[in-house]
């Protein structure tokens, strides 16, 4: 049998396409993720079959030349056609290597072009199926999971973490994806250069008056939970001046985060909590500075006298 159908070559090809699939997943390119993920599963499934007996790759309607070739009895002079991904998976299910998995079936359908594109969250839904299948096949082949996935080992661990809720897994996976994006963006640069660049991205907050006179949207800079760089936190709430005082108080809630360096986005209090961010720890210094700008310093800065685009004293 030629080397192209050896366990080693099939395994190496599976790992290459699995990495391409995860790179596409990092970019949220769900079509490429499904395509490359399906190829990875097909090659790894064939490697598992070859490890048991190369003849298991034979199409039932194949010619006897293919059987002789796969069993190593006599090399074939023509191209040998092996089973497709669906049949390889079906045979491994009969051998109790793989179990029934609708997610895996969907992935293979997308790989084969039965379904022509992915939409919405489908790419996220297919990741666990890919991970479960690869884990089962690696166990059958006696291969190490971390060595197979390399830089994506943490993403894979999170995808299989049943102790977390679906939302927690999703947010944690997105954070890990953002870290990979950050590493790719600054690959090869010294750490101090990256740190200095991050520092240059720290800017002052911006504010905008919306709706009612005391309703505000506050954009502040906070640490990104993925890359530790400066991310823009979007906070909304209301503020009011305390009676007989120049001091103002405000109650804000964070409802969005966007990091320009790693592209991480979070929306809503549930995603903030899943990311491990304490919503109660709003930067009081930033809020005080904003309120002083609006109302303090001995200058009347009520919202009725503050107009966007008009300079104010102080």
PDB file of C-alpha atoms in Angstrom:
ATOM      1  CA  UNK A   1       0.000   0.000   0.000  1.00  0.00           C
ATOM      2  CA  UNK A   2       1.328   3.487  -0.869  1.00  0.00           C
ATOM      3  CA  UNK A   3       2.281   5.976   1.849  1.00  0.00           C
ATOM      4  CA  UNK A   4      -0.570   8.392   1.048  1.00  0.00           C
ATOM      5  CA  UNK A   5      -2.974   5.999   2.761  1.00  0.00           C
ATOM      6  CA  UNK A   6      -0.734   5.272   5.735  1.00  0.00           C
ATOM      7  CA  UNK A   7      -1.863   6.076   9.262  1.00  0.00           C
ATOM      8  CA  UNK A   8       0.944   8.617   9.591  1.00  0.00           C
ATOM      9  CA  UNK A   9       0.050  10.573   6.448  1.00  0.00           C
ATOM     10  CA  UNK A  10      -3.671  10.499   7.122  1.00  0.00           C
ATOM     11  CA  UNK A  11      -3.075  11.623  10.717  1.00  0.00           C
ATOM     12  CA  UNK A  12      -0.762  14.471   9.652  1.00  0.00           C
ATOM     13  CA  UNK A  13      -3.324  15.656   7.108  1.00  0.00           C
ATOM     14  CA  UNK A  14      -6.095  15.503   9.696  1.00  0.00           C
ATOM     15  CA  UNK A  15      -4.112  17.658  12.109  1.00  0.00           C
ATOM     16  CA  UNK A  16      -3.309  20.202   9.407  1.00  0.00           C
ATOM     17  CA  UNK A  17      -6.954  20.604   8.409  1.00  0.00           C
ATOM     18  CA  UNK A  18      -8.056  20.649  12.055  1.00  0.00           C
ATOM     19  CA  UNK A  19      -5.730  23.604  12.640  1.00  0.00           C
ATOM     20  CA  UNK A  20      -7.070  25.342   9.533  1.00  0.00           C
ATOM     21  CA  UNK A  21     -10.595  24.793  10.866  1.00  0.00           C
ATOM     22  CA  UNK A  22      -9.739  26.340  14.233  1.00  0.00           C
ATOM     23  CA  UNK A  23      -8.010  29.292  12.580  1.00  0.00           C
ATOM     24  CA  UNK A  24     -11.217  29.888  10.605  1.00  0.00           C
ATOM     25  CA  UNK A  25     -13.205  29.543  13.830  1.00  0.00           C
ATOM     26  CA  UNK A  26     -11.030  32.254  15.412  1.00  0.00           C
ATOM     27  CA  UNK A  27     -12.015  34.534  12.526  1.00  0.00           C
ATOM     28  CA  UNK A  28     -15.696  33.498  12.853  1.00  0.00           C
ATOM     29  CA  UNK A  29     -15.536  32.182   9.280  1.00  0.00           C
ATOM     30  CA  UNK A  30     -18.089  29.402   9.743  1.00  0.00           C
ATOM     31  CA  UNK A  31     -18.061  28.126   6.170  1.00  0.00           C
ATOM     32  CA  UNK A  32     -14.307  27.501   6.138  1.00  0.00           C
ATOM     33  CA  UNK A  33     -14.548  26.062   9.636  1.00  0.00           C
ATOM     34  CA  UNK A  34     -17.099  23.491   8.453  1.00  0.00           C
ATOM     35  CA  UNK A  35     -15.152  22.698   5.287  1.00  0.00           C
ATOM     36  CA  UNK A  36     -11.781  22.203   6.972  1.00  0.00           C
ATOM     37  CA  UNK A  37     -13.316  20.524  10.021  1.00  0.00           C
ATOM     38  CA  UNK A  38     -15.094  18.004   7.826  1.00  0.00           C
ATOM     39  CA  UNK A  39     -11.871  17.165   5.965  1.00  0.00           C
ATOM     40  CA  UNK A  40     -10.046  16.766   9.298  1.00  0.00           C
ATOM     41  CA  UNK A  41     -12.677  14.307  10.529  1.00  0.00           C
ATOM     42  CA  UNK A  42     -12.601  12.355   7.250  1.00  0.00           C
ATOM     43  CA  UNK A  43      -8.833  11.894   7.300  1.00  0.00           C
ATOM     44  CA  UNK A  44      -8.719  11.047  10.974  1.00  0.00           C
ATOM     45  CA  UNK A  45     -11.554   8.529  10.528  1.00  0.00           C
ATOM     46  CA  UNK A  46      -9.668   6.901   7.669  1.00  0.00           C
ATOM     47  CA  UNK A  47      -6.517   6.785   9.797  1.00  0.00           C
ATOM     48  CA  UNK A  48      -8.497   4.923  12.475  1.00  0.00           C
ATOM     49  CA  UNK A  49      -9.776   2.437   9.896  1.00  0.00           C
ATOM     50  CA  UNK A  50      -6.319   1.872   8.388  1.00  0.00           C
ATOM     51  CA  UNK A  51      -4.876   1.294  11.863  1.00  0.00           C
ATOM     52  CA  UNK A  52      -7.296  -1.627  12.231  1.00  0.00           C
ATOM     53  CA  UNK A  53      -7.032  -2.963   8.698  1.00  0.00           C
ATOM     54  CA  UNK A  54      -6.365  -1.041   5.455  1.00  0.00           C
ATOM     55  CA  UNK A  55      -9.032  -3.118   3.704  1.00  0.00           C
ATOM     56  CA  UNK A  56     -11.649  -1.225   5.744  1.00  0.00           C
ATOM     57  CA  UNK A  57     -11.151   1.708   3.350  1.00  0.00           C
ATOM     58  CA  UNK A  58     -12.427  -0.355   0.417  1.00  0.00           C
ATOM     59  CA  UNK A  59     -15.629   0.742  -1.291  1.00  0.00           C
ATOM     60  CA  UNK A  60     -17.991  -2.231  -1.413  1.00  0.00           C
ATOM     61  CA  UNK A  61     -18.482  -1.734  -5.114  1.00  0.00           C
ATOM     62  CA  UNK A  62     -14.753  -1.417  -5.673  1.00  0.00           C
ATOM     63  CA  UNK A  63     -12.752  -3.570  -8.022  1.00  0.00           C
ATOM     64  CA  UNK A  64     -10.627  -6.441  -6.802  1.00  0.00           C
ATOM     65  CA  UNK A  65      -7.521  -4.446  -7.753  1.00  0.00           C
ATOM     66  CA  UNK A  66      -8.316  -2.010  -4.953  1.00  0.00           C
ATOM     67  CA  UNK A  67      -8.661  -4.837  -2.454  1.00  0.00           C
ATOM     68  CA  UNK A  68      -5.315  -6.275  -3.484  1.00  0.00           C
ATOM     69  CA  UNK A  69      -3.745  -2.830  -3.231  1.00  0.00           C
ATOM     70  CA  UNK A  70      -5.128  -2.001   0.217  1.00  0.00           C
ATOM     71  CA  UNK A  71      -4.134  -5.365   1.642  1.00  0.00           C
ATOM     72  CA  UNK A  72      -0.633  -4.961   0.266  1.00  0.00           C
ATOM     73  CA  UNK A  73      -0.862  -8.034  -1.931  1.00  0.00           C
ATOM     74  CA  UNK A  74      -0.391  -6.249  -5.243  1.00  0.00           C
ATOM     75  CA  UNK A  75      -0.026  -2.508  -5.967  1.00  0.00           C
ATOM     76  CA  UNK A  76      -2.664  -1.056  -8.246  1.00  0.00           C
ATOM     77  CA  UNK A  77      -1.621   0.777 -11.388  1.00  0.00           C
ATOM     78  CA  UNK A  78      -4.771   2.905 -11.346  1.00  0.00           C
ATOM     79  CA  UNK A  79      -6.128   5.280  -8.745  1.00  0.00           C
ATOM     80  CA  UNK A  80      -7.646   3.567  -5.727  1.00  0.00           C
ATOM     81  CA  UNK A  81     -10.976   4.996  -4.619  1.00  0.00           C
ATOM     82  CA  UNK A  82     -11.612   4.781  -0.887  1.00  0.00           C
ATOM     83  CA  UNK A  83     -14.795   5.312   1.096  1.00  0.00           C
ATOM     84  CA  UNK A  84     -16.048   8.810   1.740  1.00  0.00           C
ATOM     85  CA  UNK A  85     -16.345  10.548   5.090  1.00  0.00           C
ATOM     86  CA  UNK A  86     -19.920   9.414   5.726  1.00  0.00           C
ATOM     87  CA  UNK A  87     -19.177   5.740   5.100  1.00  0.00           C
ATOM     88  CA  UNK A  88     -15.940   5.879   7.104  1.00  0.00           C
ATOM     89  CA  UNK A  89     -17.889   7.290  10.065  1.00  0.00           C
ATOM     90  CA  UNK A  90     -20.637   4.678   9.614  1.00  0.00           C
ATOM     91  CA  UNK A  91     -18.068   1.861   9.755  1.00  0.00           C
ATOM     92  CA  UNK A  92     -16.464   3.324  12.869  1.00  0.00           C
ATOM     93  CA  UNK A  93     -19.904   3.498  14.495  1.00  0.00           C
ATOM     94  CA  UNK A  94     -20.409  -0.194  13.772  1.00  0.00           C
ATOM     95  CA  UNK A  95     -17.031  -0.792  15.414  1.00  0.00           C
ATOM     96  CA  UNK A  96     -18.166   1.252  18.477  1.00  0.00           C
ATOM     97  CA  UNK A  97     -15.406   3.810  17.967  1.00  0.00           C
ATOM     98  CA  UNK A  98     -17.877   6.619  17.278  1.00  0.00           C
ATOM     99  CA  UNK A  99     -21.398   7.117  18.565  1.00  0.00           C
ATOM    100  CA  UNK A 100     -24.403   8.718  16.902  1.00  0.00           C
ATOM    101  CA  UNK A 101     -24.008  12.515  16.794  1.00  0.00           C
ATOM    102  CA  UNK A 102     -26.341  14.830  14.883  1.00  0.00           C
ATOM    103  CA  UNK A 103     -23.770  17.625  15.094  1.00  0.00           C
ATOM    104  CA  UNK A 104     -21.166  15.460  13.373  1.00  0.00           C
ATOM    105  CA  UNK A 105     -23.670  14.517  10.665  1.00  0.00           C
ATOM    106  CA  UNK A 106     -24.375  18.215  10.061  1.00  0.00           C
ATOM    107  CA  UNK A 107     -20.657  18.944   9.841  1.00  0.00           C
ATOM    108  CA  UNK A 108     -20.139  16.232   7.212  1.00  0.00           C
ATOM    109  CA  UNK A 109     -23.157  17.440   5.228  1.00  0.00           C
ATOM    110  CA  UNK A 110     -21.658  20.919   5.123  1.00  0.00           C
ATOM    111  CA  UNK A 111     -18.293  19.448   4.172  1.00  0.00           C
ATOM    112  CA  UNK A 112     -19.923  17.551   1.294  1.00  0.00           C
ATOM    113  CA  UNK A 113     -21.865  20.574   0.096  1.00  0.00           C
ATOM    114  CA  UNK A 114     -25.298  19.185   0.924  1.00  0.00           C
ATOM    115  CA  UNK A 115     -25.906  22.347   2.929  1.00  0.00           C
ATOM    116  CA  UNK A 116     -24.240  25.222   1.138  1.00  0.00           C
ATOM    117  CA  UNK A 117     -23.507  27.696   3.907  1.00  0.00           C
ATOM    118  CA  UNK A 118     -23.604  28.298   7.637  1.00  0.00           C
ATOM    119  CA  UNK A 119     -25.590  31.067   9.235  1.00  0.00           C
ATOM    120  CA  UNK A 120     -25.717  32.785  12.597  1.00  0.00           C
ATOM    121  CA  UNK A 121     -24.429  30.705  15.494  1.00  0.00           C
ATOM    122  CA  UNK A 122     -24.169  27.435  13.572  1.00  0.00           C
ATOM    123  CA  UNK A 123     -20.366  27.529  13.591  1.00  0.00           C
ATOM    124  CA  UNK A 124     -20.368  27.690  17.381  1.00  0.00           C
ATOM    125  CA  UNK A 125     -22.819  24.805  17.531  1.00  0.00           C
ATOM    126  CA  UNK A 126     -20.618  22.614  15.313  1.00  0.00           C
ATOM    127  CA  UNK A 127     -17.416  23.105  17.335  1.00  0.00           C
ATOM    128  CA  UNK A 128     -18.386  20.681  20.150  1.00  0.00           C
ATOM    129  CA  UNK A 129     -19.252  17.996  17.584  1.00  0.00           C
ATOM    130  CA  UNK A 130     -15.850  18.356  15.932  1.00  0.00           C
ATOM    131  CA  UNK A 131     -14.102  18.281  19.303  1.00  0.00           C
ATOM    132  CA  UNK A 132     -15.990  15.203  20.554  1.00  0.00           C
ATOM    133  CA  UNK A 133     -15.341  13.291  17.331  1.00  0.00           C
ATOM    134  CA  UNK A 134     -11.648  14.097  17.231  1.00  0.00           C
ATOM    135  CA  UNK A 135     -11.284  13.142  20.899  1.00  0.00           C
ATOM    136  CA  UNK A 136     -12.882   9.723  20.274  1.00  0.00           C
ATOM    137  CA  UNK A 137     -10.736   9.051  17.205  1.00  0.00           C
ATOM    138  CA  UNK A 138      -7.533  10.142  18.957  1.00  0.00           C
ATOM    139  CA  UNK A 139      -8.338   7.844  21.868  1.00  0.00           C
ATOM    140  CA  UNK A 140      -8.824   4.946  19.435  1.00  0.00           C
ATOM    141  CA  UNK A 141      -5.502   5.757  17.765  1.00  0.00           C
ATOM    142  CA  UNK A 142      -3.711   6.220  21.089  1.00  0.00           C
ATOM    143  CA  UNK A 143      -2.754   9.827  20.271  1.00  0.00           C
ATOM    144  CA  UNK A 144      -2.420  12.758  22.676  1.00  0.00           C
ATOM    145  CA  UNK A 145      -5.181  15.372  22.438  1.00  0.00           C
ATOM    146  CA  UNK A 146      -3.035  18.365  23.462  1.00  0.00           C
ATOM    147  CA  UNK A 147      -0.291  17.450  21.002  1.00  0.00           C
ATOM    148  CA  UNK A 148      -2.882  17.234  18.236  1.00  0.00           C
ATOM    149  CA  UNK A 149      -4.529  20.602  18.908  1.00  0.00           C
ATOM    150  CA  UNK A 150      -1.434  22.513  20.096  1.00  0.00           C
ATOM    151  CA  UNK A 151      -2.367  26.208  20.532  1.00  0.00           C
ATOM    152  CA  UNK A 152      -6.094  25.408  20.431  1.00  0.00           C
ATOM    153  CA  UNK A 153      -5.942  22.923  23.331  1.00  0.00           C
ATOM    154  CA  UNK A 154      -7.504  25.430  25.757  1.00  0.00           C
ATOM    155  CA  UNK A 155     -10.348  26.205  23.339  1.00  0.00           C
ATOM    156  CA  UNK A 156     -11.001  22.484  23.022  1.00  0.00           C
ATOM    157  CA  UNK A 157     -11.012  22.038  26.791  1.00  0.00           C
ATOM    158  CA  UNK A 158     -13.563  24.830  27.137  1.00  0.00           C
ATOM    159  CA  UNK A 159     -15.781  23.340  24.429  1.00  0.00           C
ATOM    160  CA  UNK A 160     -16.005  20.107  26.431  1.00  0.00           C
ATOM    161  CA  UNK A 161     -16.434  21.752  29.843  1.00  0.00           C
ATOM    162  CA  UNK A 162     -19.880  20.572  30.918  1.00  0.00           C
ATOM    163  CA  UNK A 163     -19.449  22.233  34.328  1.00  0.00           C
ATOM    164  CA  UNK A 164     -20.097  25.624  32.704  1.00  0.00           C
ATOM    165  CA  UNK A 165     -23.342  26.871  31.230  1.00  0.00           C
ATOM    166  CA  UNK A 166     -23.651  27.240  27.469  1.00  0.00           C
ATOM    167  CA  UNK A 167     -23.277  31.018  27.812  1.00  0.00           C
ATOM    168  CA  UNK A 168     -20.155  30.680  29.969  1.00  0.00           C
ATOM    169  CA  UNK A 169     -18.565  28.274  27.494  1.00  0.00           C
ATOM    170  CA  UNK A 170     -19.392  30.584  24.606  1.00  0.00           C
ATOM    171  CA  UNK A 171     -17.897  33.665  26.283  1.00  0.00           C
ATOM    172  CA  UNK A 172     -14.777  31.831  27.453  1.00  0.00           C
ATOM    173  CA  UNK A 173     -14.216  30.392  23.981  1.00  0.00           C
ATOM    174  CA  UNK A 174     -14.581  33.880  22.477  1.00  0.00           C
ATOM    175  CA  UNK A 175     -11.993  35.199  24.932  1.00  0.00           C
ATOM    176  CA  UNK A 176      -9.591  32.426  23.936  1.00  0.00           C
ATOM    177  CA  UNK A 177     -10.246  33.157  20.249  1.00  0.00           C
ATOM    178  CA  UNK A 178      -9.450  36.822  20.882  1.00  0.00           C
ATOM    179  CA  UNK A 179      -6.152  35.842  22.515  1.00  0.00           C
ATOM    180  CA  UNK A 180      -5.235  33.843  19.436  1.00  0.00           C
ATOM    181  CA  UNK A 181      -6.131  36.801  17.199  1.00  0.00           C
ATOM    182  CA  UNK A 182      -3.944  39.060  19.353  1.00  0.00           C
ATOM    183  CA  UNK A 183      -1.009  36.620  19.202  1.00  0.00           C
ATOM    184  CA  UNK A 184      -1.309  36.350  15.425  1.00  0.00           C
ATOM    185  CA  UNK A 185      -1.474  40.113  15.015  1.00  0.00           C
ATOM    186  CA  UNK A 186       1.731  40.751  16.978  1.00  0.00           C
ATOM    187  CA  UNK A 187       3.570  37.518  16.183  1.00  0.00           C
ATOM    188  CA  UNK A 188       7.324  37.962  16.123  1.00  0.00           C
ATOM    189  CA  UNK A 189       7.391  41.331  17.895  1.00  0.00           C
ATOM    190  CA  UNK A 190       9.276  41.725  21.211  1.00  0.00           C
ATOM    191  CA  UNK A 191       7.055  41.845  24.291  1.00  0.00           C
ATOM    192  CA  UNK A 192       8.167  45.364  25.252  1.00  0.00           C
ATOM    193  CA  UNK A 193       7.226  46.663  21.795  1.00  0.00           C
ATOM    194  CA  UNK A 194       3.726  45.201  22.122  1.00  0.00           C
ATOM    195  CA  UNK A 195       3.395  46.656  25.627  1.00  0.00           C
ATOM    196  CA  UNK A 196       4.405  50.117  24.447  1.00  0.00           C
ATOM    197  CA  UNK A 197       1.959  49.909  21.551  1.00  0.00           C
ATOM    198  CA  UNK A 198      -0.843  48.951  23.924  1.00  0.00           C
ATOM    199  CA  UNK A 199      -0.003  51.981  26.058  1.00  0.00           C
ATOM    200  CA  UNK A 200      -0.371  54.296  23.071  1.00  0.00           C
ATOM    201  CA  UNK A 201      -3.929  53.060  22.588  1.00  0.00           C
ATOM    202  CA  UNK A 202      -5.087  54.292  25.987  1.00  0.00           C
ATOM    203  CA  UNK A 203      -7.206  57.365  25.475  1.00  0.00           C
ATOM    204  CA  UNK A 204      -9.581  59.500  27.473  1.00  0.00           C
ATOM    205  CA  UNK A 205     -13.213  58.611  27.885  1.00  0.00           C
ATOM    206  CA  UNK A 206     -15.908  60.202  25.815  1.00  0.00           C
ATOM    207  CA  UNK A 207     -19.429  61.072  26.833  1.00  0.00           C
ATOM    208  CA  UNK A 208     -22.674  61.709  25.035  1.00  0.00           C
ATOM    209  CA  UNK A 209     -25.938  63.078  26.379  1.00  0.00           C
ATOM    210  CA  UNK A 210     -28.916  61.046  25.249  1.00  0.00           C
ATOM    211  CA  UNK A 211     -32.711  60.952  25.780  1.00  0.00           C
ATOM    212  CA  UNK A 212     -33.530  62.715  29.066  1.00  0.00           C
ATOM    213  CA  UNK A 213     -31.458  65.499  30.510  1.00  0.00           C
ATOM    214  CA  UNK A 214     -29.835  63.231  33.104  1.00  0.00           C
ATOM    215  CA  UNK A 215     -29.334  60.211  30.860  1.00  0.00           C
ATOM    216  CA  UNK A 216     -25.767  59.494  29.810  1.00  0.00           C
ATOM    217  CA  UNK A 217     -23.713  57.073  27.821  1.00  0.00           C
ATOM    218  CA  UNK A 218     -20.139  56.811  29.065  1.00  0.00           C
ATOM    219  CA  UNK A 219     -17.293  55.306  27.079  1.00  0.00           C
ATOM    220  CA  UNK A 220     -14.385  54.444  29.371  1.00  0.00           C
ATOM    221  CA  UNK A 221     -11.127  52.571  29.007  1.00  0.00           C
ATOM    222  CA  UNK A 222     -10.763  49.292  30.895  1.00  0.00           C
ATOM    223  CA  UNK A 223      -8.495  46.262  30.796  1.00  0.00           C
ATOM    224  CA  UNK A 224      -9.443  43.693  28.189  1.00  0.00           C
ATOM    225  CA  UNK A 225      -9.955  40.242  29.776  1.00  0.00           C
ATOM    226  CA  UNK A 226      -8.441  38.582  26.700  1.00  0.00           C
ATOM    227  CA  UNK A 227      -5.270  40.516  25.801  1.00  0.00           C
ATOM    228  CA  UNK A 228      -4.885  42.883  28.817  1.00  0.00           C
ATOM    229  CA  UNK A 229      -4.920  45.810  26.418  1.00  0.00           C
ATOM    230  CA  UNK A 230      -7.119  48.913  26.603  1.00  0.00           C
ATOM    231  CA  UNK A 231     -10.686  48.105  25.652  1.00  0.00           C
ATOM    232  CA  UNK A 232     -13.603  50.485  25.342  1.00  0.00           C
ATOM    233  CA  UNK A 233     -16.272  49.836  27.949  1.00  0.00           C
ATOM    234  CA  UNK A 234     -19.693  51.249  27.181  1.00  0.00           C
ATOM    235  CA  UNK A 235     -21.691  52.211  30.259  1.00  0.00           C
ATOM    236  CA  UNK A 236     -25.187  53.618  30.392  1.00  0.00           C
ATOM    237  CA  UNK A 237     -27.125  55.088  33.280  1.00  0.00           C
ATOM    238  CA  UNK A 238     -28.395  58.226  34.975  1.00  0.00           C
ATOM    239  CA  UNK A 239     -26.784  60.889  37.129  1.00  0.00           C
ATOM    240  CA  UNK A 240     -28.137  63.583  39.394  1.00  0.00           C
ATOM    241  CA  UNK A 241     -26.822  66.366  41.613  1.00  0.00           C
ATOM    242  CA  UNK A 242     -27.122  65.815  45.332  1.00  0.00           C
ATOM    243  CA  UNK A 243     -29.349  68.275  47.177  1.00  0.00           C
ATOM    244  CA  UNK A 244     -27.505  71.364  48.506  1.00  0.00           C
ATOM    245  CA  UNK A 245     -24.209  70.084  47.122  1.00  0.00           C
ATOM    246  CA  UNK A 246     -22.036  70.519  44.085  1.00  0.00           C
ATOM    247  CA  UNK A 247     -21.352  66.789  44.089  1.00  0.00           C
ATOM    248  CA  UNK A 248     -23.188  64.515  41.681  1.00  0.00           C
ATOM    249  CA  UNK A 249     -23.866  60.831  41.875  1.00  0.00           C
ATOM    250  CA  UNK A 250     -24.416  58.374  39.101  1.00  0.00           C
ATOM    251  CA  UNK A 251     -25.536  54.810  38.680  1.00  0.00           C
ATOM    252  CA  UNK A 252     -24.068  53.189  35.607  1.00  0.00           C
ATOM    253  CA  UNK A 253     -24.128  49.682  34.252  1.00  0.00           C
ATOM    254  CA  UNK A 254     -21.755  48.246  31.684  1.00  0.00           C
ATOM    255  CA  UNK A 255     -23.551  46.908  28.653  1.00  0.00           C
ATOM    256  CA  UNK A 256     -20.754  46.547  26.126  1.00  0.00           C
ATOM    257  CA  UNK A 257     -17.033  46.037  25.629  1.00  0.00           C
ATOM    258  CA  UNK A 258     -14.982  46.298  22.467  1.00  0.00           C
ATOM    259  CA  UNK A 259     -11.237  45.701  22.249  1.00  0.00           C
ATOM    260  CA  UNK A 260      -9.608  47.146  19.105  1.00  0.00           C
ATOM    261  CA  UNK A 261      -6.491  45.010  19.573  1.00  0.00           C
ATOM    262  CA  UNK A 262      -7.945  41.494  19.787  1.00  0.00           C
ATOM    263  CA  UNK A 263     -11.494  42.168  18.515  1.00  0.00           C
ATOM    264  CA  UNK A 264     -13.177  40.786  21.634  1.00  0.00           C
ATOM    265  CA  UNK A 265     -16.753  41.981  22.076  1.00  0.00           C
ATOM    266  CA  UNK A 266     -19.029  41.476  25.064  1.00  0.00           C
ATOM    267  CA  UNK A 267     -22.635  42.563  25.343  1.00  0.00           C
ATOM    268  CA  UNK A 268     -24.846  42.701  28.400  1.00  0.00           C
ATOM    269  CA  UNK A 269     -24.362  41.951  32.069  1.00  0.00           C
ATOM    270  CA  UNK A 270     -24.592  38.167  31.623  1.00  0.00           C
ATOM    271  CA  UNK A 271     -21.633  38.086  29.231  1.00  0.00           C
ATOM    272  CA  UNK A 272     -19.622  40.398  31.502  1.00  0.00           C
ATOM    273  CA  UNK A 273     -20.252  38.072  34.432  1.00  0.00           C
ATOM    274  CA  UNK A 274     -19.347  35.001  32.340  1.00  0.00           C
ATOM    275  CA  UNK A 275     -16.060  36.717  31.450  1.00  0.00           C
ATOM    276  CA  UNK A 276     -15.260  37.093  35.148  1.00  0.00           C
ATOM    277  CA  UNK A 277     -15.703  40.874  35.237  1.00  0.00           C
ATOM    278  CA  UNK A 278     -17.124  42.418  38.418  1.00  0.00           C
ATOM    279  CA  UNK A 279     -19.827  44.833  37.337  1.00  0.00           C
ATOM    280  CA  UNK A 280     -19.830  46.531  40.750  1.00  0.00           C
ATOM    281  CA  UNK A 281     -16.291  47.795  40.338  1.00  0.00           C
ATOM    282  CA  UNK A 282     -16.949  50.772  38.122  1.00  0.00           C
ATOM    283  CA  UNK A 283     -14.045  53.215  38.000  1.00  0.00           C
ATOM    284  CA  UNK A 284     -15.132  55.819  40.579  1.00  0.00           C
ATOM    285  CA  UNK A 285     -12.314  58.149  39.652  1.00  0.00           C
ATOM    286  CA  UNK A 286     -13.511  58.281  36.045  1.00  0.00           C
ATOM    287  CA  UNK A 287     -17.081  58.909  37.138  1.00  0.00           C
ATOM    288  CA  UNK A 288     -16.048  61.628  39.620  1.00  0.00           C
ATOM    289  CA  UNK A 289     -13.966  63.327  36.970  1.00  0.00           C
ATOM    290  CA  UNK A 290     -16.871  63.260  34.568  1.00  0.00           C
ATOM    291  CA  UNK A 291     -19.290  64.651  37.134  1.00  0.00           C
ATOM    292  CA  UNK A 292     -16.872  67.419  38.068  1.00  0.00           C
ATOM    293  CA  UNK A 293     -16.636  68.326  34.424  1.00  0.00           C
ATOM    294  CA  UNK A 294     -20.404  68.471  34.146  1.00  0.00           C
ATOM    295  CA  UNK A 295     -21.334  70.156  37.411  1.00  0.00           C
ATOM    296  CA  UNK A 296     -18.361  70.956  39.607  1.00  0.00           C
ATOM    297  CA  UNK A 297     -15.578  73.470  39.810  1.00  0.00           C
ATOM    298  CA  UNK A 298     -17.791  76.367  40.757  1.00  0.00           C
ATOM    299  CA  UNK A 299     -19.235  76.607  37.260  1.00  0.00           C
ATOM    300  CA  UNK A 300     -22.847  75.851  36.480  1.00  0.00           C
ATOM    301  CA  UNK A 301     -22.648  72.771  34.314  1.00  0.00           C
ATOM    302  CA  UNK A 302     -26.162  71.459  34.434  1.00  0.00           C
ATOM    303  CA  UNK A 303     -27.139  69.326  31.501  1.00  0.00           C
ATOM    304  CA  UNK A 304     -29.403  72.069  30.165  1.00  0.00           C
ATOM    305  CA  UNK A 305     -26.345  74.260  29.582  1.00  0.00           C
ATOM    306  CA  UNK A 306     -24.069  71.598  28.131  1.00  0.00           C
ATOM    307  CA  UNK A 307     -24.263  71.311  24.365  1.00  0.00           C
ATOM    308  CA  UNK A 308     -22.307  68.883  22.217  1.00  0.00           C
ATOM    309  CA  UNK A 309     -19.849  70.761  20.048  1.00  0.00           C
ATOM    310  CA  UNK A 310     -19.811  73.896  22.240  1.00  0.00           C
ATOM    311  CA  UNK A 311     -16.701  74.660  24.350  1.00  0.00           C
ATOM    312  CA  UNK A 312     -17.182  75.140  28.082  1.00  0.00           C
ATOM    313  CA  UNK A 313     -14.944  77.074  30.416  1.00  0.00           C
ATOM    314  CA  UNK A 314     -12.524  74.893  32.356  1.00  0.00           C
TER     315      UNK A 314
END
